[in-house]
Coordinates of C-alpha atoms in Angstrom, one line a residue:
M1 CA 28.4 154.3 324.2
K2 CA 31.4 155.8 326.1
K3 CA 33.7 153.2 324.6
A4 CA 32.6 154.0 321.1
V5 CA 33.1 157.7 321.6
F6 CA 36.5 157.1 323.1
V7 CA 37.6 154.8 320.2
S8 CA 36.3 157.3 317.6
A9 CA 38.2 160.1 319.3
L10 CA 41.3 158.0 319.4
I11 CA 41.1 157.0 315.7
L12 CA 40.5 160.7 314.8
A13 CA 43.5 161.9 316.8
V14 CA 45.8 159.2 315.2
Y15 CA 44.5 160.1 311.7
I16 CA 45.1 163.8 312.2
H17 CA 48.6 163.1 313.6
V18 CA 49.5 160.8 310.7
S19 CA 48.1 163.0 308.0
A20 CA 50.0 166.0 309.5
Q21 CA 53.2 164.1 309.0
E22 CA 52.5 163.2 305.4
E23 CA 53.6 165.4 302.6
K24 CA 50.6 166.7 300.7
K25 CA 50.9 165.5 297.1
M26 CA 47.8 167.0 295.4
A27 CA 46.2 170.4 295.1
A28 CA 43.0 171.8 293.8
G29 CA 42.2 175.4 293.2
L30 CA 39.6 177.8 292.0
G31 CA 40.2 181.4 290.8
A32 CA 39.5 184.4 288.6
E33 CA 41.2 185.5 285.5
L34 CA 41.2 188.5 283.1
N35 CA 42.3 187.4 279.6
M36 CA 42.4 188.3 275.9
N37 CA 40.3 185.3 274.8
S38 CA 38.0 187.3 272.5
R39 CA 38.4 189.0 269.1
E40 CA 37.1 192.4 270.3
M41 CA 37.7 192.9 274.0
F42 CA 38.9 191.5 277.2
A43 CA 37.2 188.6 278.9
G44 CA 36.6 187.6 282.5
G45 CA 37.1 184.1 283.4
L46 CA 36.8 181.4 286.0
A47 CA 39.8 179.0 286.4
L48 CA 39.9 175.6 288.0
S49 CA 43.1 173.6 288.5
F50 CA 44.2 170.3 289.8
D51 CA 47.8 169.1 290.2
Y52 CA 49.8 166.2 291.5
N53 CA 53.4 166.7 292.8
L54 CA 55.9 164.4 291.2
P55 CA 58.1 162.5 293.7
V56 CA 61.4 164.0 292.6
S57 CA 62.9 165.8 295.6
S58 CA 65.9 167.3 293.9
Y59 CA 63.8 168.8 291.1
P60 CA 60.3 169.7 292.3
S61 CA 57.7 169.4 289.5
A62 CA 54.0 168.6 289.1
V63 CA 51.5 167.5 286.5
G64 CA 47.9 168.3 286.3
F65 CA 45.0 169.9 284.3
T66 CA 43.3 173.2 284.2
V67 CA 39.9 174.4 282.9
T68 CA 39.2 178.0 282.2
C69 CA 35.8 179.4 281.1
S70 CA 35.7 183.0 279.8
Y71 CA 33.0 185.4 278.7
N72 CA 33.7 188.8 277.0
F73 CA 30.5 190.4 278.4
K74 CA 29.1 190.7 274.9
D75 CA 28.8 187.6 272.7
T76 CA 31.7 185.2 273.1
N77 CA 32.1 182.3 275.5
V78 CA 35.4 180.3 275.6
A79 CA 36.2 177.0 277.4
E80 CA 39.8 175.9 277.6
F81 CA 40.8 172.4 278.7
A82 CA 44.6 171.9 279.2
A83 CA 47.0 169.4 280.7
F84 CA 50.2 170.9 282.2
F85 CA 53.7 170.2 283.4
R86 CA 55.1 172.6 286.1
W87 CA 58.6 173.2 287.2
Y88 CA 59.2 174.9 290.6
L89 CA 62.3 177.0 290.6
Q90 CA 63.2 176.5 294.3
E91 CA 64.5 173.3 295.7
E92 CA 62.5 173.7 298.9
G93 CA 59.4 171.9 297.8
H94 CA 56.3 172.4 295.7
Q95 CA 55.9 176.1 296.4
G96 CA 57.4 179.5 295.3
W97 CA 58.1 180.6 291.7
F98 CA 57.1 178.2 288.9
I99 CA 57.1 177.9 285.1
Q100 CA 54.3 175.8 283.5
A101 CA 53.9 174.4 280.0
E102 CA 50.3 173.8 278.9
A103 CA 48.7 171.9 275.9
G104 CA 45.0 171.3 275.3
Y105 CA 41.8 172.1 273.5
T106 CA 39.6 175.2 273.1
L107 CA 35.9 175.5 272.4
I108 CA 34.6 179.0 271.4
S109 CA 30.9 179.8 271.2
E110 CA 30.0 183.1 269.5
E111 CA 26.5 184.5 269.1
G112 CA 25.4 183.9 265.6
D113 CA 28.4 181.7 264.6
G114 CA 27.7 178.7 266.8
N115 CA 30.5 176.6 268.3
L116 CA 34.0 176.7 266.9
P117 CA 36.4 174.0 268.2
L118 CA 40.1 174.8 268.0
P119 CA 42.0 171.5 268.1
F120 CA 45.1 173.0 269.7
L121 CA 45.9 175.2 272.7
A122 CA 49.5 175.8 273.8
G123 CA 50.7 178.2 276.5
L124 CA 53.3 179.1 279.0
R125 CA 52.4 180.3 282.5
T126 CA 54.6 181.7 285.3
G127 CA 53.5 182.5 288.8
Y128 CA 54.1 182.1 292.5
R129 CA 52.5 179.5 294.8
L130 CA 52.3 181.2 298.2
P131 CA 51.5 178.7 301.0
L132 CA 48.9 179.9 303.5
G133 CA 49.4 177.5 306.5
A134 CA 49.8 173.8 306.0
S135 CA 46.9 173.1 303.7
F136 CA 46.0 176.3 301.7
F137 CA 47.7 178.4 299.0
A138 CA 47.2 181.5 296.9
E139 CA 48.7 181.5 293.4
P140 CA 48.9 184.7 291.3
Y141 CA 50.0 184.0 287.7
V142 CA 50.4 185.4 284.2
R143 CA 50.1 183.3 281.0
F144 CA 50.7 183.7 277.3
G145 CA 49.9 181.4 274.3
Y146 CA 47.5 180.3 271.6
S147 CA 44.4 180.5 271.2
F148 CA 44.4 183.2 273.8
L149 CA 46.8 186.1 273.7
F150 CA 47.4 186.5 277.5
G151 CA 45.8 186.0 280.8
I152 CA 46.4 187.3 284.3
G153 CA 44.7 185.8 287.4
V154 CA 44.8 184.4 290.9
I155 CA 43.9 180.9 292.1
G156 CA 43.2 180.0 295.7
G157 CA 43.2 176.4 296.7
M158 CA 43.9 173.5 299.1
R159 CA 46.7 171.0 299.2
F160 CA 45.8 167.4 300.3

């Protein structure tokens, strides 16, 4: 029993040391957004994102996808599914100021009108990825595009 506990503790210590030395290549986040994704009024939304850092050290960039679900507190639900390409403006890694291009699909559900799929979503997003320790981040952003007019939000997440 003592041998198994010792070996398990040794493996865990080696794993923690090795993973601390590796650069974290992926990130997942969850956040809130206020957007103009409705005909009549603002909408509150929930945003989910996942990204993978591309291995180009001189030009930090990432690819990923984002899902945003919005409700205008009256009669309109909107779900956006988008893939993105992100450019980080600093050369110090995958953090700091960024510009992001998005393309995807929107599904709108209005009371009385049913579901209305919009086959194209396009947008630009800019923001700042603020590292919080070695594994976490906060990311305030603003975005503009079609089929929404604008969105402003913040995502908190984890890098792994």
